mmCIF file of C-alpha atoms in Angstrom:
data_model
loop_
_atom_site.group_PDB
_atom_site.id
_atom_site.type_symbol
_atom_site.label_atom_id
_atom_site.label_comp_id
_atom_site.label_asym_id
_atom_site.label_seq_id
_atom_site.Cartn_x
_atom_site.Cartn_y
_atom_site.Cartn_z
ATOM 1 C CA MET N 26 -14.380 -27.697 26.978
ATOM 2 C CA ILE N 27 -13.185 -24.820 24.798
ATOM 3 C CA PRO N 28 -12.514 -21.643 26.845
ATOM 4 C CA TYR N 29 -15.262 -19.066 26.151
ATOM 5 C CA GLY N 30 -16.585 -21.423 23.477
ATOM 6 C CA ASP N 31 -20.174 -21.723 24.697
ATOM 7 C CA PHE N 32 -22.550 -20.467 27.376
ATOM 8 C CA THR N 33 -21.955 -23.553 29.514
ATOM 9 C CA PHE N 34 -18.380 -22.434 30.043
ATOM 10 C CA PHE N 35 -19.492 -18.974 31.180
ATOM 11 C CA PHE N 36 -22.147 -20.417 33.500
ATOM 12 C CA ILE N 37 -19.727 -22.796 35.221
ATOM 13 C CA ALA N 38 -17.000 -20.148 35.452
ATOM 14 C CA PHE N 39 -19.331 -17.573 37.004
ATOM 15 C CA LEU N 40 -20.695 -20.170 39.430
ATOM 16 C CA LEU N 41 -17.172 -21.010 40.589
ATOM 17 C CA LEU N 42 -16.210 -17.347 40.832
ATOM 18 C CA ILE N 43 -19.112 -16.257 43.066
ATOM 19 C CA PRO N 44 -16.975 -16.630 46.254
ATOM 20 C CA VAL N 45 -14.133 -14.724 44.554
ATOM 21 C CA ILE N 46 -16.521 -11.886 43.669
ATOM 22 C CA ILE N 47 -18.084 -11.733 47.139
ATOM 23 C CA LEU N 48 -14.671 -11.644 48.817
ATOM 24 C CA GLY N 49 -13.541 -9.000 46.326
ATOM 25 C CA PHE N 50 -16.416 -6.690 47.234
ATOM 26 C CA LEU N 51 -15.484 -7.194 50.900
ATOM 27 C CA GLY N 52 -11.889 -6.206 50.143
ATOM 28 C CA LYS N 53 -10.543 -9.708 50.739
ATOM 29 C CA ARG N 54 -8.953 -12.535 48.763
ATOM 30 C CA SER N 55 -8.613 -16.265 49.338
ATOM 31 C CA ARG N 56 -5.572 -17.584 47.538
ATOM 32 C CA ILE N 57 -6.567 -21.130 48.477
ATOM 33 C CA TYR N 58 -9.960 -20.795 46.804
ATOM 34 C CA ASN N 59 -8.431 -18.984 43.814
ATOM 35 C CA GLY N 60 -6.108 -21.935 43.323
ATOM 36 C CA LEU N 61 -8.925 -24.436 43.781
ATOM 37 C CA SER N 62 -11.228 -22.694 41.274
ATOM 38 C CA THR N 63 -8.378 -22.452 38.779
ATOM 39 C CA ALA N 64 -7.657 -26.184 39.161
ATOM 40 C CA ILE N 65 -11.329 -27.035 38.554
ATOM 41 C CA MET N 66 -11.498 -24.829 35.448
ATOM 42 C CA ILE N 67 -8.303 -26.361 34.071
ATOM 43 C CA MET N 68 -9.765 -29.837 34.538
ATOM 44 C CA LEU N 69 -12.890 -28.752 32.650
ATOM 45 C CA ILE N 70 -10.923 -27.038 29.863
ATOM 46 C CA PHE N 71 -8.751 -30.079 29.231
ATOM 47 C CA SER N 72 -11.423 -32.719 29.790
ATOM 48 C CA SER N 73 -12.430 -34.787 26.757
ATOM 49 C CA ASP N 74 -14.752 -37.692 26.103
ATOM 50 C CA LYS N 75 -12.780 -38.631 22.985
ATOM 51 C CA HIS N 76 -9.169 -38.491 24.158
ATOM 52 C CA ASN N 77 -9.225 -39.896 27.683
ATOM 53 C CA LEU N 78 -7.315 -42.364 29.811
ATOM 54 C CA PHE N 79 -8.913 -45.490 31.308
ATOM 55 C CA GLY N 80 -12.351 -44.356 30.118
ATOM 56 C CA GLN N 81 -12.357 -41.329 32.445
ATOM 57 C CA THR N 82 -13.482 -38.079 30.784
ATOM 58 C CA TYR N 83 -11.629 -35.876 33.258
ATOM 59 C CA LEU N 84 -8.404 -37.867 32.948
ATOM 60 C CA SER N 85 -7.833 -36.765 29.378
ATOM 61 C CA VAL N 86 -4.650 -36.887 27.333
ATOM 62 C CA GLN N 87 -4.652 -33.077 27.122
ATOM 63 C CA LEU N 88 -4.905 -32.723 30.904
ATOM 64 C CA ILE N 89 -2.035 -35.159 31.482
ATOM 65 C CA ASN N 90 0.016 -33.363 28.828
ATOM 66 C CA PHE N 91 -0.721 -30.013 30.455
ATOM 67 C CA LEU N 92 0.236 -31.158 33.956
ATOM 68 C CA LEU N 93 3.455 -32.787 32.744
ATOM 69 C CA TYR N 94 4.280 -29.667 30.750
ATOM 70 C CA ILE N 95 3.739 -27.403 33.765
ATOM 71 C CA ILE N 96 6.053 -29.616 35.818
ATOM 72 C CA TRP N 97 8.616 -29.503 32.981
ATOM 73 C CA GLN N 98 8.558 -25.701 32.780
ATOM 74 C CA VAL N 99 8.570 -25.123 36.543
ATOM 75 C CA VAL N 100 11.548 -27.456 37.027
ATOM 76 C CA ILE N 101 13.464 -25.630 34.282
ATOM 77 C CA ILE N 102 12.619 -22.179 35.677
ATOM 78 C CA MET N 103 13.436 -23.037 39.295
ATOM 79 C CA TYR N 104 16.646 -24.820 38.281
ATOM 80 C CA TYR N 105 17.814 -21.777 36.321
ATOM 81 C CA TRP N 106 16.829 -19.427 39.145
ATOM 82 C CA TYR N 107 19.131 -21.261 41.567
ATOM 83 C CA ALA N 108 21.804 -22.163 38.991
ATOM 84 C CA ARG N 109 22.138 -18.568 37.803
ATOM 85 C CA ALA N 110 23.138 -17.400 41.283
ATOM 86 C CA LYS N 111 26.127 -19.753 41.151
ATOM 87 C CA ASN N 112 26.920 -19.772 37.459
ATOM 88 C CA ASN N 113 25.526 -17.327 34.911
ATOM 89 C CA LYS N 114 27.204 -18.821 31.847
ATOM 90 C CA ILE N 115 25.501 -18.330 28.504
ATOM 91 C CA THR N 116 25.642 -22.068 27.841
ATOM 92 C CA ILE N 117 23.316 -22.751 30.782
ATOM 93 C CA PHE N 118 20.913 -20.071 29.593
ATOM 94 C CA ILE N 119 20.866 -21.467 26.043
ATOM 95 C CA THR N 120 20.282 -24.962 27.421
ATOM 96 C CA VAL N 121 17.271 -23.982 29.561
ATOM 97 C CA ILE N 122 15.742 -21.885 26.761
ATOM 98 C CA THR N 123 16.146 -24.810 24.351
ATOM 99 C CA LEU N 124 14.578 -27.240 26.801
ATOM 100 C CA SER N 125 11.738 -24.800 27.464
ATOM 101 C CA ILE N 126 10.740 -24.402 23.810
ATOM 102 C CA LEU N 127 11.508 -27.997 22.749
ATOM 103 C CA PRO N 128 7.984 -29.386 23.415
ATOM 104 C CA LEU N 129 6.440 -26.486 21.463
ATOM 105 C CA VAL N 130 8.779 -27.123 18.528
ATOM 106 C CA ILE N 131 7.814 -30.807 18.502
ATOM 107 C CA VAL N 132 4.108 -29.950 18.606
ATOM 108 C CA LYS N 133 4.441 -27.384 15.805
ATOM 109 C CA VAL N 134 6.216 -29.921 13.596
ATOM 110 C CA MET N 135 3.593 -32.560 14.328
ATOM 111 C CA GLN N 136 0.809 -30.060 13.641
ATOM 112 C CA SER N 137 2.180 -29.326 10.219
ATOM 113 C CA SER N 138 0.399 -30.713 7.192
ATOM 114 C CA TRP N 139 3.887 -31.531 5.928
ATOM 115 C CA PHE N 140 4.251 -34.015 8.791
ATOM 116 C CA GLY N 141 0.731 -35.282 8.263
ATOM 117 C CA ALA N 142 -0.182 -35.273 11.945
ATOM 118 C CA VAL N 143 -3.453 -34.367 13.593
ATOM 119 C CA GLN N 144 -4.050 -30.591 13.537
ATOM 120 C CA LEU N 145 -4.428 -28.486 16.657
ATOM 121 C CA LYS N 146 -6.424 -25.293 16.136
ATOM 122 C CA LEU N 147 -8.110 -22.911 18.525
ATOM 123 C CA HIS N 148 -11.898 -23.373 18.797
ATOM 124 C CA GLU N 149 -11.755 -26.868 17.241
ATOM 125 C CA ASN N 150 -12.036 -30.161 19.109
ATOM 126 C CA LYS N 151 -8.826 -31.588 17.607
ATOM 127 C CA VAL N 152 -5.835 -32.604 19.633
ATOM 128 C CA VAL N 153 -2.178 -33.290 19.004
ATOM 129 C CA GLU N 154 -2.112 -36.576 20.854
ATOM 130 C CA PHE N 155 1.610 -36.687 21.519
ATOM 131 C CA ILE N 156 2.517 -33.889 23.946
ATOM 132 C CA GLY N 157 0.257 -31.050 22.861
ATOM 133 C CA PHE N 158 -2.583 -29.258 24.556
ATOM 134 C CA LEU N 159 -4.667 -26.190 23.932
ATOM 135 C CA GLY N 160 -2.551 -23.099 24.693
ATOM 136 C CA ILE N 161 0.911 -24.666 24.715
ATOM 137 C CA SER N 162 2.327 -21.669 22.815
ATOM 138 C CA TYR N 163 1.209 -19.137 25.391
ATOM 139 C CA VAL N 164 2.482 -21.153 28.350
ATOM 140 C CA THR N 165 5.825 -21.397 26.551
ATOM 141 C CA PHE N 166 5.912 -17.643 25.886
ATOM 142 C CA LYS N 167 5.391 -16.966 29.587
ATOM 143 C CA SER N 168 8.129 -19.413 30.570
ATOM 144 C CA VAL N 169 10.671 -18.115 28.043
ATOM 145 C CA GLN N 170 9.980 -14.510 29.035
ATOM 146 C CA LEU N 171 10.505 -15.428 32.698
ATOM 147 C CA LEU N 172 13.798 -17.178 31.947
ATOM 148 C CA MET N 173 15.034 -14.167 29.989
ATOM 149 C CA GLU N 174 14.078 -11.758 32.762
ATOM 150 C CA ILE N 175 15.866 -13.966 35.296
ATOM 151 C CA ARG N 176 19.028 -13.786 33.170
ATOM 152 C CA ASP N 177 18.692 -10.010 32.830
ATOM 153 C CA GLY N 178 18.433 -9.688 36.595
ATOM 154 C CA SER N 179 15.174 -7.731 36.360
ATOM 155 C CA ILE N 180 13.403 -10.285 38.571
ATOM 156 C CA LYS N 181 14.639 -10.246 42.142
ATOM 157 C CA GLU N 182 12.572 -13.104 43.493
ATOM 158 C CA VAL N 183 11.067 -16.255 41.991
ATOM 159 C CA CYS N 184 8.585 -18.219 44.082
ATOM 160 C CA PHE N 185 7.712 -21.819 43.196
ATOM 161 C CA TRP N 186 3.962 -21.417 43.758
ATOM 162 C CA LYS N 187 3.840 -18.015 42.047
ATOM 163 C CA VAL N 188 5.444 -19.535 38.952
ATOM 164 C CA ILE N 189 2.771 -22.250 38.869
ATOM 165 C CA GLN N 190 0.018 -19.640 39.301
ATOM 166 C CA PHE N 191 1.512 -17.474 36.583
ATOM 167 C CA ILE N 192 1.873 -20.069 33.847
ATOM 168 C CA SER N 193 -1.361 -21.929 34.643
ATOM 169 C CA PHE N 194 -3.669 -18.907 35.088
ATOM 170 C CA PHE N 195 -6.858 -20.249 33.487
ATOM 171 C CA PRO N 196 -8.425 -17.048 32.032
ATOM 172 C CA THR N 197 -5.510 -16.625 29.609
ATOM 173 C CA ILE N 198 -4.394 -20.244 29.301
ATOM 174 C CA SER N 199 -5.416 -20.999 25.713
ATOM 175 C CA SER N 200 -4.662 -17.851 23.744
ATOM 176 C CA GLY N 201 -3.352 -15.048 25.931
ATOM 177 C CA PRO N 202 -3.020 -12.127 26.399
ATOM 178 C CA ILE N 203 0.569 -12.834 27.425
ATOM 179 C CA ASP N 204 1.249 -11.341 30.832
ATOM 180 C CA ARG N 205 4.615 -10.626 32.473
ATOM 181 C CA TYR N 206 5.656 -12.385 35.677
ATOM 182 C CA LYS N 207 6.538 -9.240 37.642
ATOM 183 C CA ARG N 208 3.297 -7.514 36.722
ATOM 184 C CA PHE N 209 1.219 -10.624 37.476
ATOM 185 C CA VAL N 210 2.829 -11.200 40.889
ATOM 186 C CA LYS N 211 2.396 -7.532 41.801
ATOM 187 C CA ASP N 212 -1.361 -7.784 41.163
ATOM 188 C CA GLU N 213 -1.597 -11.181 42.854
ATOM 189 C CA ASN N 214 0.078 -9.872 46.016
ATOM 190 C CA LYS N 215 -2.096 -6.762 46.142
ATOM 191 C CA VAL N 216 -5.499 -7.114 47.834
ATOM 192 C CA LEU N 217 -7.874 -4.450 46.510
ATOM 193 C CA ASN N 218 -10.289 -2.647 48.786
ATOM 194 C CA GLY N 219 -14.013 -2.979 48.108
ATOM 195 C CA ASN N 220 -14.309 0.225 46.062
ATOM 196 C CA ASP N 221 -11.344 -0.577 43.818
ATOM 197 C CA TYR N 222 -12.603 -4.116 43.258
ATOM 198 C CA SER N 223 -16.100 -2.791 42.429
ATOM 199 C CA SER N 224 -14.567 -0.592 39.731
ATOM 200 C CA LEU N 225 -12.549 -3.513 38.363
ATOM 201 C CA PHE N 226 -15.604 -5.780 38.410
ATOM 202 C CA ALA N 227 -17.655 -3.168 36.499
ATOM 203 C CA LYS N 228 -14.934 -3.089 33.824
ATOM 204 C CA ALA N 229 -15.005 -6.896 33.690
ATOM 205 C CA ILE N 230 -18.764 -6.922 33.034
ATOM 206 C CA HIS N 231 -18.316 -4.262 30.346
ATOM 207 C CA PHE N 232 -15.594 -6.328 28.655
ATOM 208 C CA ILE N 233 -17.767 -9.438 28.753
ATOM 209 C CA MET N 234 -20.681 -7.625 27.118
ATOM 210 C CA LEU N 235 -18.367 -6.150 24.502
ATOM 211 C CA GLY N 236 -16.804 -9.568 23.970
ATOM 212 C CA PHE N 237 -20.229 -11.104 23.306
ATOM 213 C CA LEU N 238 -20.925 -8.347 20.782
ATOM 214 C CA TYR N 239 -17.610 -8.894 19.015
ATOM 215 C CA LYS N 240 -17.385 -12.687 19.035
ATOM 216 C CA TYR N 241 -20.929 -13.986 19.114
ATOM 217 C CA ILE N 242 -22.696 -11.334 17.052
ATOM 218 C CA ILE N 243 -20.374 -9.427 14.697
ATOM 219 C CA ALA N 244 -17.879 -12.269 14.034
ATOM 220 C CA TYR N 245 -20.757 -14.742 13.682
ATOM 221 C CA LEU N 246 -22.568 -12.532 11.168
ATOM 222 C CA ILE N 247 -19.399 -12.020 9.127
ATOM 223 C CA GLN N 248 -18.730 -15.749 8.988
ATOM 224 C CA THR N 249 -22.347 -16.692 8.259
ATOM 225 C CA PHE N 250 -23.232 -14.086 5.656
ATOM 226 C CA ALA N 251 -19.860 -13.240 4.110
ATOM 227 C CA ILE N 252 -17.180 -15.927 4.540
ATOM 228 C CA ASN N 253 -19.332 -19.066 4.245
ATOM 229 C CA PRO N 254 -21.161 -17.982 1.050
ATOM 230 C CA MET N 255 -17.845 -17.016 -0.587
ATOM 231 C CA MET N 256 -16.361 -20.418 0.201
ATOM 232 C CA LEU N 257 -19.061 -22.084 -1.912
ATOM 233 C CA ASP N 258 -17.510 -20.632 -5.065
ATOM 234 C CA PHE N 259 -14.053 -19.362 -4.200
ATOM 235 C CA THR N 260 -12.900 -18.374 -7.677
ATOM 236 C CA GLY N 261 -12.033 -15.071 -9.257
ATOM 237 C CA MET N 262 -10.085 -12.074 -8.024
ATOM 238 C CA ILE N 263 -13.162 -10.158 -6.865
ATOM 239 C CA THR N 264 -14.195 -13.005 -4.551
ATOM 240 C CA LYS N 265 -10.693 -13.189 -3.081
ATOM 241 C CA TRP N 266 -10.641 -9.404 -2.698
ATOM 242 C CA LEU N 267 -13.932 -9.428 -0.778
ATOM 243 C CA TYR N 268 -12.802 -12.454 1.228
ATOM 244 C CA MET N 269 -9.685 -10.508 2.213
ATOM 245 C CA TYR N 270 -11.844 -7.855 3.889
ATOM 246 C CA ALA N 271 -14.275 -10.321 5.465
ATOM 247 C CA TYR N 272 -11.573 -12.630 6.818
ATOM 248 C CA SER N 273 -9.570 -9.737 8.288
ATOM 249 C CA LEU N 274 -12.597 -8.336 10.092
ATOM 250 C CA TYR N 275 -13.606 -11.800 11.277
ATOM 251 C CA LEU N 276 -10.125 -12.413 12.704
ATOM 252 C CA PHE N 277 -10.253 -9.165 14.623
ATOM 253 C CA PHE N 278 -13.744 -9.469 16.094
ATOM 254 C CA ASP N 279 -13.358 -13.163 16.948
ATOM 255 C CA PHE N 280 -9.949 -12.843 18.585
ATOM 256 C CA ALA N 281 -10.618 -9.445 20.179
ATOM 257 C CA GLY N 282 -13.823 -10.865 21.643
ATOM 258 C CA TYR N 283 -11.931 -13.810 23.101
ATOM 259 C CA SER N 284 -9.268 -11.477 24.520
ATOM 260 C CA LEU N 285 -11.915 -9.331 26.181
ATOM 261 C CA PHE N 286 -13.337 -12.426 27.890
ATOM 262 C CA ALA N 287 -9.868 -13.430 29.112
ATOM 263 C CA ILE N 288 -9.159 -9.933 30.455
ATOM 264 C CA ALA N 289 -12.584 -9.777 32.131
ATOM 265 C CA PHE N 290 -12.136 -13.037 34.028
ATOM 266 C CA SER N 291 -8.628 -11.935 34.998
ATOM 267 C CA TYR N 292 -10.119 -8.741 36.431
ATOM 268 C CA ILE N 293 -12.579 -10.785 38.490
ATOM 269 C CA TYR N 294 -9.563 -12.449 40.111
ATOM 270 C CA GLY N 295 -8.051 -8.996 40.678
ATOM 271 C CA ILE N 296 -5.383 -9.541 38.017
ATOM 272 C CA GLN N 297 -5.257 -6.670 35.529
ATOM 273 C CA THR N 298 -4.074 -8.585 32.467
ATOM 274 C CA PRO N 299 -2.877 -6.135 29.773
ATOM 275 C CA PRO N 300 -5.054 -5.457 26.702
ATOM 276 C CA ASN N 301 -4.465 -7.203 23.389
ATOM 277 C CA PHE N 302 -6.011 -4.812 20.865
ATOM 278 C CA LYS N 303 -6.192 -1.036 20.500
ATOM 279 C CA GLN N 304 -8.262 -0.199 17.397
ATOM 280 C CA PRO N 305 -5.718 -1.835 15.056
ATOM 281 C CA PHE N 306 -7.457 -0.856 11.831
ATOM 282 C CA LYS N 307 -6.924 2.804 12.709
ATOM 283 C CA ALA N 308 -3.165 2.316 12.354
ATOM 284 C CA LYS N 309 -1.404 4.942 10.214
ATOM 285 C CA ASN N 310 1.526 2.694 9.279
ATOM 286 C CA ILE N 311 2.819 -0.828 9.781
ATOM 287 C CA LYS N 312 4.703 -0.004 12.988
ATOM 288 C CA ASP N 313 1.615 1.643 14.414
ATOM 289 C CA PHE N 314 -0.391 -1.473 13.507
ATOM 290 C CA TRP N 315 1.859 -3.813 15.485
ATOM 291 C CA ASN N 316 1.559 -1.470 18.469
ATOM 292 C CA ARG N 317 -2.199 -2.044 18.289
ATOM 293 C CA TRP N 318 -2.686 -5.650 17.073
ATOM 294 C CA HIS N 319 -2.244 -8.629 19.438
ATOM 295 C CA MET N 320 -0.107 -6.303 21.499
ATOM 296 C CA SER N 321 1.000 -8.796 24.126
ATOM 297 C CA LEU N 322 2.388 -11.110 21.421
ATOM 298 C CA SER N 323 3.845 -8.229 19.424
ATOM 299 C CA PHE N 324 5.638 -6.827 22.479
ATOM 300 C CA TRP N 325 6.843 -10.305 23.446
ATOM 301 C CA PHE N 326 8.497 -10.759 20.040
ATOM 302 C CA ARG N 327 9.859 -7.215 20.178
ATOM 303 C CA ASP N 328 11.499 -7.784 23.578
ATOM 304 C CA CYS N 329 12.538 -11.425 23.211
ATOM 305 C CA ILE N 330 13.510 -11.650 19.532
ATOM 306 C CA TYR N 331 14.035 -8.212 17.944
ATOM 307 C CA MET N 332 15.789 -6.410 20.829
ATOM 308 C CA ARG N 333 17.972 -9.374 21.755
ATOM 309 C CA SER N 334 18.955 -10.039 18.150
ATOM 310 C CA LEU N 335 19.854 -6.385 17.725
ATOM 311 C CA PHE N 336 21.814 -6.329 20.991
ATOM 312 C CA PHE N 337 23.731 -9.478 20.024
ATOM 313 C CA MET N 338 24.671 -8.092 16.580
ATOM 314 C CA SER N 339 25.713 -4.761 18.091
ATOM 315 C CA LYS N 340 27.808 -6.434 20.790
ATOM 316 C CA LYS N 341 29.549 -8.704 18.282
ATOM 317 C CA LYS N 342 29.769 -5.862 15.728
ATOM 318 C CA LEU N 343 28.498 -8.178 13.004
ATOM 319 C CA LEU N 344 27.544 -5.175 10.853
ATOM 320 C CA LYS N 345 28.860 -1.634 10.882
ATOM 321 C CA ASN N 346 25.531 -0.029 10.049
ATOM 322 C CA GLN N 347 22.983 0.131 12.899
ATOM 323 C CA PHE N 348 20.131 0.516 10.414
ATOM 324 C CA ALA N 349 21.198 -2.666 8.612
ATOM 325 C CA MET N 350 21.377 -4.577 11.895
ATOM 326 C CA SER N 351 17.897 -3.350 12.764
ATOM 327 C CA ASN N 352 16.600 -4.636 9.427
ATOM 328 C CA VAL N 353 18.183 -8.048 10.008
ATOM 329 C CA ALA N 354 16.583 -8.137 13.467
ATOM 330 C CA PHE N 355 13.190 -7.268 11.959
ATOM 331 C CA PHE N 356 13.656 -10.044 9.409
ATOM 332 C CA LEU N 357 14.432 -12.616 12.127
ATOM 333 C CA ASN N 358 11.613 -11.334 14.315
ATOM 334 C CA PHE N 359 8.872 -11.766 11.723
ATOM 335 C CA LEU N 360 10.314 -14.931 10.211
ATOM 336 C CA ILE N 361 10.175 -16.586 13.638
ATOM 337 C CA MET N 362 6.693 -15.166 14.212
ATOM 338 C CA GLY N 363 5.544 -16.710 10.935
ATOM 339 C CA ILE N 364 7.117 -20.078 11.770
ATOM 340 C CA TRP N 365 5.514 -19.955 15.215
ATOM 341 C CA HIS N 366 2.076 -19.867 13.582
ATOM 342 C CA GLY N 367 3.040 -22.998 11.640
ATOM 343 C CA ILE N 368 5.637 -24.287 9.217
ATOM 344 C CA GLU N 369 3.227 -24.214 6.282
ATOM 345 C CA ILE N 370 4.480 -22.010 3.481
ATOM 346 C CA TYR N 371 1.704 -19.417 3.806
ATOM 347 C CA TYR N 372 2.577 -18.761 7.474
ATOM 348 C CA ILE N 373 6.229 -18.300 6.590
ATOM 349 C CA LEU N 374 5.278 -16.001 3.702
ATOM 350 C CA TYR N 375 3.071 -14.036 6.101
ATOM 351 C CA GLY N 376 6.048 -13.470 8.386
ATOM 352 C CA LEU N 377 8.347 -12.503 5.518
ATOM 353 C CA TYR N 378 5.670 -10.163 4.133
ATOM 354 C CA HIS N 379 5.514 -8.221 7.388
ATOM 355 C CA ALA N 380 9.312 -8.192 7.618
ATOM 356 C CA ALA N 381 9.383 -6.619 4.145
ATOM 357 C CA LEU N 382 6.762 -4.051 5.198
ATOM 358 C CA PHE N 383 8.742 -3.119 8.315
ATOM 359 C CA ILE N 384 12.043 -2.836 6.456
ATOM 360 C CA GLY N 385 10.426 -0.917 3.603
ATOM 361 C CA TYR N 386 8.769 1.484 6.022
ATOM 362 C CA GLY N 387 12.143 2.037 7.691
ATOM 363 C CA TYR N 388 13.599 3.189 4.373
ATOM 364 C CA TYR N 389 10.571 5.407 3.848
ATOM 365 C CA GLU N 390 11.110 7.026 7.267
ATOM 366 C CA LYS N 391 14.729 7.753 6.379
ATOM 367 C CA TRP N 392 13.659 9.325 3.104
ATOM 368 C CA ARG N 393 10.932 11.378 4.791
ATOM 369 C CA LYS N 394 13.429 12.896 7.239
ATOM 370 C CA LYS N 395 15.235 14.395 4.249
ATOM 371 C CA HIS N 396 11.998 15.271 2.454
ATOM 372 C CA PRO N 397 9.442 16.474 5.042
ATOM 373 C CA PRO N 398 5.830 16.417 3.790
ATOM 374 C CA ARG N 399 4.518 19.719 2.478
ATOM 375 C CA TRP N 400 1.202 19.248 4.188
ATOM 376 C CA GLN N 401 -0.173 17.121 6.984
ATOM 377 C CA ASN N 402 -3.879 17.145 7.755
ATOM 378 C CA LYS N 403 -6.847 14.895 8.445
ATOM 379 C CA TYR N 404 -7.118 13.928 4.774
ATOM 380 C CA THR N 405 -3.526 12.696 4.535
ATOM 381 C CA THR N 406 -4.021 10.880 7.842
ATOM 382 C CA ALA N 407 -7.155 9.193 6.497
ATOM 383 C CA LEU N 408 -5.266 8.213 3.337
ATOM 384 C CA SER N 409 -2.430 6.671 5.375
ATOM 385 C CA ILE N 410 -4.978 4.657 7.404
ATOM 386 C CA ILE N 411 -6.656 3.370 4.229
ATOM 387 C CA VAL N 412 -3.347 2.406 2.620
ATOM 388 C CA THR N 413 -2.149 0.684 5.801
ATOM 389 C CA PHE N 414 -5.468 -1.163 6.121
ATOM 390 C CA HIS N 415 -5.079 -2.663 2.648
ATOM 391 C CA PHE N 416 -1.494 -3.739 3.260
ATOM 392 C CA ILE N 417 -2.621 -5.391 6.500
ATOM 393 C CA THR N 418 -5.649 -7.161 5.035
ATOM 394 C CA PHE N 419 -3.574 -8.489 2.143
ATOM 395 C CA GLY N 420 -1.251 -9.951 4.759
ATOM 396 C CA PHE N 421 -4.219 -11.691 6.376
ATOM 397 C CA LEU N 422 -5.178 -13.077 2.987
ATOM 398 C CA ILE N 423 -1.715 -14.650 2.798
ATOM 399 C CA PHE N 424 -2.143 -15.877 6.377
ATOM 400 C CA SER N 425 -5.460 -17.544 5.519
ATOM 401 C CA GLY N 426 -3.775 -19.769 2.927
ATOM 402 C CA LYS N 427 -6.437 -18.784 0.366
ATOM 403 C CA LEU N 428 -4.329 -16.481 -1.778
ATOM 404 C CA PHE N 429 -3.118 -19.263 -4.071
#
């Protein structure tokens, strides 16, 4: 069952969450029932009548893969938590990070059309039958972030059951938003009073309604009346130009709608999962865009790839110029982001394209400091938004694989 993929999913989820909602209004929380309802939803999400074991729908390959993967990640995290107290060598850290991301790397290679394996895509009933499951990337992101925060010493306590709750939280299991362990545990430990929960529940209902508008109305209309007709005769620059707009808007409304659903169901559990989008097409420049688009992923790459690459180069004094080191870090950041989407050439080009935009904008900022603009008003702001929008949508055209 695809998360938020049909009304059956919503019906079952709401039915299971009725006790959670009632307890929330009473200012109470049952961690036992929360765990039980999460386990049931995970079984439903990973159930399959096509890829099952011993003829049992609910004993699917994806479910077995997911459970084994959770065990794998929890063992790595708990081992590093205890090992770090005795020995904080960089070699141990590199080993656990490598082991943590290894299954994802294998899945990404097997997904690739270069490898010729079965594809795994969100909202499609296709499965990587080796070790993959829906949402493996986002579970890995949570685990890697947790390992890095353990090494930094920013996490003072790691609980076995909290780690399992964190990385297997069903509302965000398949496509984020990517939460942080400390923030998640803080919400999970806090029991809201009835009034606070009522406010959170009202926001959840609002997000669900908005999510239906985005995903099931606007995104559906764009796909039905814009994208599908263009795919019948996808030739000519004008068609590609129009497709660039339609595909970009479809991506936003479809994914933003999904994210709103995930946040809403998190709120029902009393977990205030961070937002994923903040009016991204109002961005005034490329940096502003990545502070608005898929924010949880953007901030994850910023903290885990960009900042750490920059810190490493500065510590080793690999380059004398801080600006040059920042550009190299941006290059690595977006190259890895592109490869994470897939090792097809258009994903890699998408990452390199955004690296070029970031580096180019950095040079522009340096130039602008020496040459301040003569005027700054709503018209120049509107122009910067329009220009940024077209750079962004062209990037999505590359991402779609339809440019060439």
